[in-house]
Coordinates of C-alpha atoms in Angstrom, one line a residue:
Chain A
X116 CA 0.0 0.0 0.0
X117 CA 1.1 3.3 -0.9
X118 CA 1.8 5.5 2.5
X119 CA 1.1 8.8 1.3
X120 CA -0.5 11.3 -1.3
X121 CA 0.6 11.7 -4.4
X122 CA -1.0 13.8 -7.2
X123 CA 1.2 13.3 -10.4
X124 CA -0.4 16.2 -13.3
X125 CA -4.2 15.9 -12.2
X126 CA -7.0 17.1 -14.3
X127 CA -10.3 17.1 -13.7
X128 CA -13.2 18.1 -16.4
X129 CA -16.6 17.8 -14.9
X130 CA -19.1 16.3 -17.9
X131 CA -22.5 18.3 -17.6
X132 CA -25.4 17.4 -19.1
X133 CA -27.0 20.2 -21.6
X134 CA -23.6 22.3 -20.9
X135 CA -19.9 22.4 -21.5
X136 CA -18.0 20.3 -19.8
X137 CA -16.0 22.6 -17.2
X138 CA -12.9 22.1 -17.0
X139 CA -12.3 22.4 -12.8
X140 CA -8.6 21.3 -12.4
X141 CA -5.9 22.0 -14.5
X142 CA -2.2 19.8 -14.2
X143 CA -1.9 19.5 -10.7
X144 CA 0.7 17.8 -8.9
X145 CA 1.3 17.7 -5.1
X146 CA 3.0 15.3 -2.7
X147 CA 1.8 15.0 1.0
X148 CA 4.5 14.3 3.7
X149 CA 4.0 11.6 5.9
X150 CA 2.6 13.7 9.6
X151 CA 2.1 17.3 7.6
X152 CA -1.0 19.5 7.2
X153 CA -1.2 20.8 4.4
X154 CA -3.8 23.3 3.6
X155 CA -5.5 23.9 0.6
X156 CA -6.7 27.6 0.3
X157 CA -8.2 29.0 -2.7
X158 CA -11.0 31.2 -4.5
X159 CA -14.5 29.7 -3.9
X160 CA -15.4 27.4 -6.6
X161 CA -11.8 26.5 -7.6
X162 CA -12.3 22.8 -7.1
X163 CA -10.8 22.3 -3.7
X164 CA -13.6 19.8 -2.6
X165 CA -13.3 18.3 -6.1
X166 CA -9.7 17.9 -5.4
X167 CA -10.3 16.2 -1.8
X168 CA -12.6 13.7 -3.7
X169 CA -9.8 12.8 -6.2
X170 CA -7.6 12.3 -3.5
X171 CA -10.3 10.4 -1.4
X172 CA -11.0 8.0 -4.6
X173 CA -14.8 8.9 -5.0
X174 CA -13.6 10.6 -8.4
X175 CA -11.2 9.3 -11.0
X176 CA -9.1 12.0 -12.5
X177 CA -9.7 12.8 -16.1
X178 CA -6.2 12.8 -16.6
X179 CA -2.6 12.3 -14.3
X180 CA -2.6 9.9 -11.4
X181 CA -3.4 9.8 -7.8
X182 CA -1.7 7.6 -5.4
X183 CA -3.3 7.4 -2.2
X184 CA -3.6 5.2 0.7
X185 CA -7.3 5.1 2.1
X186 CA -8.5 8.3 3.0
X187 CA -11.1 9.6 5.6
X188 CA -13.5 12.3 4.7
X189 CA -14.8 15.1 6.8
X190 CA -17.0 17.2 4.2
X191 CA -17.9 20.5 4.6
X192 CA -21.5 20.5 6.8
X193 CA -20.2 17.7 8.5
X194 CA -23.1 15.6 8.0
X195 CA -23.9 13.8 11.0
X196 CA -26.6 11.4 10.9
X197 CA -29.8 12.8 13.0
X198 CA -31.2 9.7 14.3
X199 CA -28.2 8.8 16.2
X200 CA -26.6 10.2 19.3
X201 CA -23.5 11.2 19.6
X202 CA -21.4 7.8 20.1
X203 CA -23.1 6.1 17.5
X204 CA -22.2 8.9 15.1
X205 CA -18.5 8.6 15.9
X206 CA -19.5 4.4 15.5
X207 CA -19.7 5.2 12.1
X208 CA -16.5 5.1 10.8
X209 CA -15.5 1.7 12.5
X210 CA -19.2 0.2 11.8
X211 CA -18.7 0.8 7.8
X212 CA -15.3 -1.2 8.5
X213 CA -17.5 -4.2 9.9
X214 CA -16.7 -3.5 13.7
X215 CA -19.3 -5.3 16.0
X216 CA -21.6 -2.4 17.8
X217 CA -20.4 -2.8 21.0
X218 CA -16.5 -2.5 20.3
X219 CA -17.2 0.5 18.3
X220 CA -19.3 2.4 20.4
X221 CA -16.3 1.7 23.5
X222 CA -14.1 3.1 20.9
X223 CA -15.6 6.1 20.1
X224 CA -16.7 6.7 23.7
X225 CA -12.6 7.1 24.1
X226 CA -12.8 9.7 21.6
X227 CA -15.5 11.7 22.6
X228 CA -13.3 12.2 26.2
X229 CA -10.2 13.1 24.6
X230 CA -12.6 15.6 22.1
X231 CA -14.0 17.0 25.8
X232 CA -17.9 15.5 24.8
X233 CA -17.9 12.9 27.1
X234 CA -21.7 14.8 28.7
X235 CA -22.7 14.7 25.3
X236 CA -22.7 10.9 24.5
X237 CA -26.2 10.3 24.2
X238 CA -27.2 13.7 22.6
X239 CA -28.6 13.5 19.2
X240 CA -27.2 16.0 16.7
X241 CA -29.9 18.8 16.8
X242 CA -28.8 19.0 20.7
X243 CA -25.7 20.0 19.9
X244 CA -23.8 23.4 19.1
X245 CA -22.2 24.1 16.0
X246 CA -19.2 23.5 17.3
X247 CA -20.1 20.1 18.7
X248 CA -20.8 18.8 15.9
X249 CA -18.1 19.9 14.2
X250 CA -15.7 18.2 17.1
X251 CA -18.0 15.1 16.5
X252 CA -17.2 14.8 13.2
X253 CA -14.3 15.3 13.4
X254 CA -13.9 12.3 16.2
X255 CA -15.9 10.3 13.6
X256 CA -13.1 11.1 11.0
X257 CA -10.5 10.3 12.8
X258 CA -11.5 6.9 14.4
X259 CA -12.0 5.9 10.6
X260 CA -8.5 5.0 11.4
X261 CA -6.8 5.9 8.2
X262 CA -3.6 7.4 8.0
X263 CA -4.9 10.4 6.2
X264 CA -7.8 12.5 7.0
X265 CA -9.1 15.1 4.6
X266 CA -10.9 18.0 6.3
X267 CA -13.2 20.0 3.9
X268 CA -13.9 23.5 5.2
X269 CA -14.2 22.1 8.6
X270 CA -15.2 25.5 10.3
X271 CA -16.9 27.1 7.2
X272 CA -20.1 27.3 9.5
X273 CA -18.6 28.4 12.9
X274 CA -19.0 32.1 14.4
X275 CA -15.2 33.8 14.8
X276 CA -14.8 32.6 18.1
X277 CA -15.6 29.1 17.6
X278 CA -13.4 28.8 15.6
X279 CA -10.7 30.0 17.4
X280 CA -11.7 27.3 20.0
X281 CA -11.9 24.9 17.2
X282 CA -8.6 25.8 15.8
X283 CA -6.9 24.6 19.3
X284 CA -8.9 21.0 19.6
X285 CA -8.5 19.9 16.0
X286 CA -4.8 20.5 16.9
X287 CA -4.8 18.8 20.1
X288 CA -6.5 15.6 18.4
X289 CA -4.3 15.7 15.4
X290 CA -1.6 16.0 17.5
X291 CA -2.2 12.9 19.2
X292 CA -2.9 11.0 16.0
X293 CA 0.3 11.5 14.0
X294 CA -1.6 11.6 11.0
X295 CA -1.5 13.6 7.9
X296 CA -3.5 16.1 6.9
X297 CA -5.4 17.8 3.9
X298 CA -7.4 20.8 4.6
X299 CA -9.4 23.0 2.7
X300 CA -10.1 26.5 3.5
X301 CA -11.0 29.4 1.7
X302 CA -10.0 31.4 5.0
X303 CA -6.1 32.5 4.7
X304 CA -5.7 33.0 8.4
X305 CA -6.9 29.8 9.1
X306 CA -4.8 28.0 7.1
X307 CA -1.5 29.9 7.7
X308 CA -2.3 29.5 11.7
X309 CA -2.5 25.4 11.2
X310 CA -1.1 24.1 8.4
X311 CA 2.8 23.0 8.1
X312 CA 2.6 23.8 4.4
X313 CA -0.1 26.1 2.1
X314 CA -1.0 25.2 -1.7
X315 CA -2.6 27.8 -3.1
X316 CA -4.9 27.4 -6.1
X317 CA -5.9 29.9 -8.6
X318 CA -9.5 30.3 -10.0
X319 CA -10.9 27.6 -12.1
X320 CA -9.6 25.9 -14.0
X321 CA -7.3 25.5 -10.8
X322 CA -3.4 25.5 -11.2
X323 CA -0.8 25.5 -8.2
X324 CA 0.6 29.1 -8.3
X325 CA 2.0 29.4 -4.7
X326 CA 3.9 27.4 -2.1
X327 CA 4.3 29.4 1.6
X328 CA 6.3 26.6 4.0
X329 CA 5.5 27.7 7.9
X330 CA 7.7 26.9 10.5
X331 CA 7.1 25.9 14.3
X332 CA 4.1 24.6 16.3
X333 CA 0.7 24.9 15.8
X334 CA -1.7 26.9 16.4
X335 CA 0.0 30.1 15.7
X336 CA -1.0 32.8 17.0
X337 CA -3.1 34.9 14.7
X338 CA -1.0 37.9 15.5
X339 CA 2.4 36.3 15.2
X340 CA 4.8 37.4 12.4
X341 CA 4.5 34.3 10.7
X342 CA 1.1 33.8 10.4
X343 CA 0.9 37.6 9.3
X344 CA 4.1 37.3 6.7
X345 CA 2.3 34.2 5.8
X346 CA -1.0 35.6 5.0
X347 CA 0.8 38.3 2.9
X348 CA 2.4 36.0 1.1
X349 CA -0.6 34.0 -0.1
X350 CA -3.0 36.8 -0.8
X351 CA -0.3 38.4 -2.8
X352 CA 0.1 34.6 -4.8
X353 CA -3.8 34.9 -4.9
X354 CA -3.4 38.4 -6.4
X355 CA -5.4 40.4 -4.0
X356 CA -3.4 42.6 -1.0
X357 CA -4.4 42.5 2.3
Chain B
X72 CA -57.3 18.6 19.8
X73 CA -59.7 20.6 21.9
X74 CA -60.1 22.5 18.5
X75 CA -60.3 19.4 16.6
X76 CA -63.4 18.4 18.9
X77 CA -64.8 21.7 18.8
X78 CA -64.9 21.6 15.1
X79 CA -66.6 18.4 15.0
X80 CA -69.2 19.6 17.3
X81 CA -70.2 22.5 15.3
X82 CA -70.1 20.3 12.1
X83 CA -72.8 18.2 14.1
X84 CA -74.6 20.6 15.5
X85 CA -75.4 22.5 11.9
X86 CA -76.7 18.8 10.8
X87 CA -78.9 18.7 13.1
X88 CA -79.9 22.1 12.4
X89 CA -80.8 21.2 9.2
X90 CA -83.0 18.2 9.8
X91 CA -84.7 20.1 12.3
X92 CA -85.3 22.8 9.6
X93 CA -85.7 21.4 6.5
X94 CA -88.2 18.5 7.9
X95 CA -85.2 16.3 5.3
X96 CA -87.0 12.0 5.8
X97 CA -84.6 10.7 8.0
X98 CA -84.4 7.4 5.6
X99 CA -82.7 10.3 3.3
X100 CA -80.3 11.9 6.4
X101 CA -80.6 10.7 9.8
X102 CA -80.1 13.3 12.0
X103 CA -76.7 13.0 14.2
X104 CA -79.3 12.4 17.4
X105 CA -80.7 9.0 15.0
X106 CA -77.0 8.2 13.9
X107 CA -76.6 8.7 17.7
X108 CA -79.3 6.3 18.6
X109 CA -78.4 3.5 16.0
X110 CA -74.9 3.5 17.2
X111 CA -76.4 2.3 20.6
X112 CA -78.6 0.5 19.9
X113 CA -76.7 -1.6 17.1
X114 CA -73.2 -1.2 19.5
X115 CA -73.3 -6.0 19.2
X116 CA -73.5 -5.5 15.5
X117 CA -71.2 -2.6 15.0
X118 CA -69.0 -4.0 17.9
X119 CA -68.5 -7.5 15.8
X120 CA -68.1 -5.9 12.6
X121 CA -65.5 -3.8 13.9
X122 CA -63.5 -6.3 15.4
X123 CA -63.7 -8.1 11.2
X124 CA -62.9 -5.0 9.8
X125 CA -60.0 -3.8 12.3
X126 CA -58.7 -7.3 12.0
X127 CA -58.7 -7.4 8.1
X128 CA -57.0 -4.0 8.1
X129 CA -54.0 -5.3 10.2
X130 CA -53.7 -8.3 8.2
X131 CA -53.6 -6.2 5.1
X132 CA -51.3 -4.2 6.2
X133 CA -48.8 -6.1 7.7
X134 CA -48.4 -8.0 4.3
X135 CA -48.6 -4.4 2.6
X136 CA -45.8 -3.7 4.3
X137 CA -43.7 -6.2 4.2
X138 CA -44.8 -6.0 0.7
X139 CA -43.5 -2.8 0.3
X140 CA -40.4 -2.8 2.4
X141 CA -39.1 -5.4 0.0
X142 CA -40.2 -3.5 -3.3
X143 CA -38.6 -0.5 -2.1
X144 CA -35.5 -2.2 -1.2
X145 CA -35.3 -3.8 -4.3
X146 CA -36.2 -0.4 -6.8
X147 CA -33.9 1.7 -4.5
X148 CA -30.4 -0.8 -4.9
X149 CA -31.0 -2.0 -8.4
X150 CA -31.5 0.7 -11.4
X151 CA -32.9 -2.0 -13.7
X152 CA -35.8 -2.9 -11.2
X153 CA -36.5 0.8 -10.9
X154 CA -37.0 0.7 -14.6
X155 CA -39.1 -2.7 -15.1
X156 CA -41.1 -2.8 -11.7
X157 CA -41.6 0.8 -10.0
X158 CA -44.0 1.9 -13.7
X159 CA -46.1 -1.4 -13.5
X160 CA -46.7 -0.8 -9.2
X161 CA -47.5 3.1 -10.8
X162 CA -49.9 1.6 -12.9
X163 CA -51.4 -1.5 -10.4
X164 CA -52.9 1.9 -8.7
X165 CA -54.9 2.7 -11.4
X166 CA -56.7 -0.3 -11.1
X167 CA -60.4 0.9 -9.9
X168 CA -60.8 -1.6 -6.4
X169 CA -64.6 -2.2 -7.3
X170 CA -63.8 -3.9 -10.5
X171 CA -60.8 -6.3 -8.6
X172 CA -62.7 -6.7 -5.7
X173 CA -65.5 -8.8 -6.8
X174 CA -63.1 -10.7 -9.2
X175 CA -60.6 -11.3 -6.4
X176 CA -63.7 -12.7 -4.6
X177 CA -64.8 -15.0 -7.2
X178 CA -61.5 -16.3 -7.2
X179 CA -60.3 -16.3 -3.6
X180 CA -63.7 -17.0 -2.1
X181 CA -66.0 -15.5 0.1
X182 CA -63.9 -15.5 3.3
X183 CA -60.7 -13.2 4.9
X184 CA -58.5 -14.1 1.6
X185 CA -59.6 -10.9 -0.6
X186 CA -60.3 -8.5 1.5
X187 CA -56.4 -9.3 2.8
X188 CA -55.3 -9.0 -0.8
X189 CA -57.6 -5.7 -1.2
X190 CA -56.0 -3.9 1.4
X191 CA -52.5 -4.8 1.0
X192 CA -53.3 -3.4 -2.4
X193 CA -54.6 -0.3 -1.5
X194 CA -52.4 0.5 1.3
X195 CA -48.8 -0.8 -0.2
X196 CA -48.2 1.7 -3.0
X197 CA -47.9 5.2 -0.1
X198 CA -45.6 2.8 1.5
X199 CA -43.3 1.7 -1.1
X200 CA -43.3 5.8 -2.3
X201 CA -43.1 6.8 1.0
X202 CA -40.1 4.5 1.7
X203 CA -38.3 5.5 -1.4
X204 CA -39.1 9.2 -1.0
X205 CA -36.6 8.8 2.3
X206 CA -34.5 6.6 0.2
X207 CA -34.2 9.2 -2.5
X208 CA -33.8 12.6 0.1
X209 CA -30.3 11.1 1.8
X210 CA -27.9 13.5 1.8
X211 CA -25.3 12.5 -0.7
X212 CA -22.3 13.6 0.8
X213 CA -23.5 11.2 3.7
X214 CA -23.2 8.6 1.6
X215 CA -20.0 10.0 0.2
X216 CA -18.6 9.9 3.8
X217 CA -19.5 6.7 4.6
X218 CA -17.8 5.5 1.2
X219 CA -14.4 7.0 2.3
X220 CA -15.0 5.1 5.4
X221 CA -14.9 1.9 3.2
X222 CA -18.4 0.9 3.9
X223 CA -19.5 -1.5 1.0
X224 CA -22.8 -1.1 -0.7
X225 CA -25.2 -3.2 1.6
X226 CA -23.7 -2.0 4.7
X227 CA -23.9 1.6 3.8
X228 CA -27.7 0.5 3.1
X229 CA -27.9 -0.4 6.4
X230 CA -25.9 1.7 8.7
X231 CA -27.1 5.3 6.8
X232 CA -29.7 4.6 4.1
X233 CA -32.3 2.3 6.1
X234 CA -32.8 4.4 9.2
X235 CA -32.8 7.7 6.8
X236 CA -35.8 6.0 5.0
X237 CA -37.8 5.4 8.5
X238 CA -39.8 9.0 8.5
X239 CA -40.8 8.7 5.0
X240 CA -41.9 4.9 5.6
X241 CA -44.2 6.2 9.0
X242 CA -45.7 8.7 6.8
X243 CA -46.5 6.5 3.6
X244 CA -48.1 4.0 6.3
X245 CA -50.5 7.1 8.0
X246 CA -51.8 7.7 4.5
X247 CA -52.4 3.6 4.1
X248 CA -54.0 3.5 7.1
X249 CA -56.6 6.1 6.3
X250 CA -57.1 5.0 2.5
X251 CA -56.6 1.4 3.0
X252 CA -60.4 1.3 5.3
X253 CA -62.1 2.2 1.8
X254 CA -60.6 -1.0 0.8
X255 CA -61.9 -3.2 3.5
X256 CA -65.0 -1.6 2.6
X257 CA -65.3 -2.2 -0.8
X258 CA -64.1 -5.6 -0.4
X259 CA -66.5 -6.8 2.2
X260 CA -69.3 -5.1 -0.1
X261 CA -68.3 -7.4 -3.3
X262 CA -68.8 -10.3 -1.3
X263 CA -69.0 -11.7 2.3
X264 CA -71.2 -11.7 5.7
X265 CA -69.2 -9.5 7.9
X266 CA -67.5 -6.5 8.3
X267 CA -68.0 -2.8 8.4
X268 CA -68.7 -2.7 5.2
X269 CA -71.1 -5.7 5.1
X270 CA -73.4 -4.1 7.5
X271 CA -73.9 -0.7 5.3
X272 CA -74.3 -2.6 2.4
X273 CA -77.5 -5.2 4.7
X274 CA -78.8 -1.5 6.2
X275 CA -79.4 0.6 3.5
X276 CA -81.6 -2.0 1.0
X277 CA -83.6 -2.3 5.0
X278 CA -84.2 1.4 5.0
X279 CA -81.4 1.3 8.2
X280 CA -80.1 4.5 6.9
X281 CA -78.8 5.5 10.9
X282 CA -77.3 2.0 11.1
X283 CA -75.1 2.5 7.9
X284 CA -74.3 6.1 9.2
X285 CA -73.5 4.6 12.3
X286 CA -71.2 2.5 10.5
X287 CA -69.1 5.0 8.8
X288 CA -69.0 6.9 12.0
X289 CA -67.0 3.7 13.9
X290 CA -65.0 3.3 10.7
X291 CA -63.9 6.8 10.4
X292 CA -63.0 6.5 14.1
X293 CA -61.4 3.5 13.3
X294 CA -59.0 4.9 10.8
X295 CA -58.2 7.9 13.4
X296 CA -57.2 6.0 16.0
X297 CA -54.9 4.4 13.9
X298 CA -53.6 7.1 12.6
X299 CA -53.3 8.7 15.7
X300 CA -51.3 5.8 17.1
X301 CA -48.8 5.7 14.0
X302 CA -48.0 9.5 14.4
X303 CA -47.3 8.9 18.3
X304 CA -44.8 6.3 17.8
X305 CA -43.3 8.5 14.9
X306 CA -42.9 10.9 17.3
X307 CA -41.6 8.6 20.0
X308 CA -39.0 7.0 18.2
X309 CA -38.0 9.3 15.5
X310 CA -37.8 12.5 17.6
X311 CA -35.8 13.8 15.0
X312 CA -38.2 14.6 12.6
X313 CA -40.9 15.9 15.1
X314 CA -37.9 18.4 15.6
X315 CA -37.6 19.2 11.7
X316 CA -41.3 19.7 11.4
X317 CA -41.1 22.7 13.8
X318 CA -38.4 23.7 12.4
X319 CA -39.6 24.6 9.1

């Protein structure tokens, strides 16, 4: 099995029916390094989700190759299931693996204490904050046990200081994974305060037109130099100034 | 429900207004105090018939649904059953349920057998549509998820399709419940010697006009308790979608 992801010269052209076929990604080739995050920050509609399903194997490229080992998808709403509770949610991931009920509910039990959710085990979805679920989907990610977890806009829906707040636990839990990371953000900040290395992406058809490497650990503080000289250095790559 | 009833009784009470008024033959319309009267006085008759009627309706049912929870399973997973079977259980509906019944009866027979058959008729299609309406409404990113999880096809049926598809299947069943008593009806009346159905059909030819209203009056009941009871387990064990209702 391959150990990490490797986009060799992807395109993708998405066939519509009654319409041109839109060409969404353009030649793109990336490597993930075994334990990074790397963020993915872009212009909306630039085919970042389309490129976490490449890399996630529910779309084949049009052209180029992808190498990836399996791959566990957070999407963007999160999309818990409302007629469970909170532990059988995070069951999930190790259910669709053919876990018996009982071992995965004691698994994900474990994860909802290290998430801080251990109260909410039995709460169904609508009980829960935005944040919640968002920290219970991300649980459910990560128990899928795979040693790469794609987050899609993972705080698109949270309030400023949420996500602050969710900024430190999705750190704290990747942390303690070791696993790699692909994130997609359309929030510059965001990614320059948790990411190891940010891709930017031009407007559709995307093409890779920046790298920005960031040193030390994460999360950054929003006001340190690095983050900031980050930031600068990606909206300038994505053409606007700050 | 205070409403409901208070409804009801001003519905009643301008009925009986009117027969007072209009001097209307009560063999014609019985006045609710004569429908009233006869549902007393006939309560062994209606009382039997009920429990014929009630019992055929649960019968039918329970193979509509299996029925249906089958059909649906199949139409949803396989794209060329979708094709061949879901426009020929479209057009089974078509089918006007006087003309089957008293065929079904010359060929089943006289007893329990077609009115069964009847009802499961009626009362399976706003199941199956129901069931595949829920099917149809998953999110698919949910099912997306559950792919990068490395769920295969049945088991993503079962861990995120099935329970999606439980609202929609309580909500197909309340509308059989309700439509599926004009079955029993119709199939008691095209041939047998019980039922709710059977004792309108004896009353009115004997000039028992209250009798026959009474009738219809325990089999309207009938259907609303049932379809009270179906929406009170919906909302016990699918809480989640009493939630989206007040939501919207």
């Amino acid at each position: 099995m391959v150990s990490t992801l490797e986009l060799t010269d992807v395109s993708f052209t998405r066939q519509r029916r009654g319409a041109q076929p839109l060409a969404v990604l353009d030649r793109i080739s990336l490597k993930l390094e075994p334990g990074e995050t790397l963020a993915l920050v872009g212009p909306n509609g630039c085919g970042k989700s389309t490129l976490l399903e490449l890399a996630c194997g529910l779309l084949t490229p049009t052209s180029g190759t992808v190498q990836a080992p399996p791959i566990a998808l957070m999407p963007q709403r999160g999309l818990l299931m409302p007629w469970a509770n909170a532990v059988d949610n995070a069951a999930l991931a190790l259910r669709a693996e053919g876990v018996s009920r009982t071992a995965a509910r004691e698994r994900a039990r474990d994860w909802l204490v290290r998430l801080g959710m251990s109260e909410f085990e039995d709460a169904r979805p609508h009980e829960l904050s935005g944040g919640m679920r968002q920290r219970l989907a991300l649980a459910r990610t990560l128990l899928a046990g795979r040693p790469i977890v794609a987050l899609d806009e993972p705080f698109a829906a949270l309030d400023a200081i949420s996500r602050i707040e969710a900024a430190r636990w999705l750190t704290s839990a990747l942390g303690e994974s070791d696993r790699s990371v692909l994130l997609v953000t359309h929030d510059v900040e965001e990614a320059a305060v948790l990411a190891d290395r940010v891709v930017v992406l031009s407007p559709r058809p995307a093409t890779l037109v920046a790298q920005v490497r960031l040193a030390g650990s994460v999360p950054r503080l929003r006001t340190s130099p690095e983050v900031l000289a980050a930031r600068e250095a990606i909206l300038s790559a994505l053409g606007v100034s700050g | 429900m205070i409403r409901g009833l208070l409804v009801i009784a001003a519905l009643l009470g301008l009925w009986e207004l009117y027969c007072v008024l209009s001097g209307v033959d009560q063999l014609v319309l019985p006045s609710p105090t004569d429908v009233g009267h006869a549902l007393w006085t006939d309560r062994g008759i209606l009382w039997s018939a009920l429990l014929v009627t009630a019992g055929e309706l649960l019968l039918g049912l329970s193979v509509a649904l299996v029925v249906a929870i089958a059909a649906a399973i199949g139409i949803h997973l396989s794209r060329s059953l979708r094709n061949s079977v879901y426009p020929v259980l479209v057009a089974s509906q078509t089918v006007p349920i006087p003309v089957i019944a008293s065929l079904l009866v010359v060929w089943l027979g006289y007893d329990t057998g077609p009115k069964v058959v009847i009802v499961a008729l009626v009362a399976f299609f706003p199941v199956v549509v129901g069931i595949l309406d829920g099917l149809a409404g998953i999110d698919p990113e949910l099912d997306l998820v559950a792919r990068s999880f490395g769920a295969p096809r049945l088991r993503r049926f079962r861990l995120v399709e099935a329970p999606a598809a439980l609202p929609g299947a309580l909500t197909g069943l309340r509308i059989a419940v309700v439509i599926s008593v004009i079955g029993a009806v119709f199939a008691e009346q095209a041939g047998g010697d019980s039922g709710l159905g059977f004792v309108i059909q004896q009353a009115l030819p004997q000039l028992l006009t209250a009798r026959a209203y009474a009738a219809v009056v325990v089999l309207s009941a009938l259907a609303l308790a049932a379809f009270l009871l179906l929406t009170a387990v919906q909302t016990r064990l699918l809480p989640w979608t009493r939630l989206r209702q007040s939501e919207q």
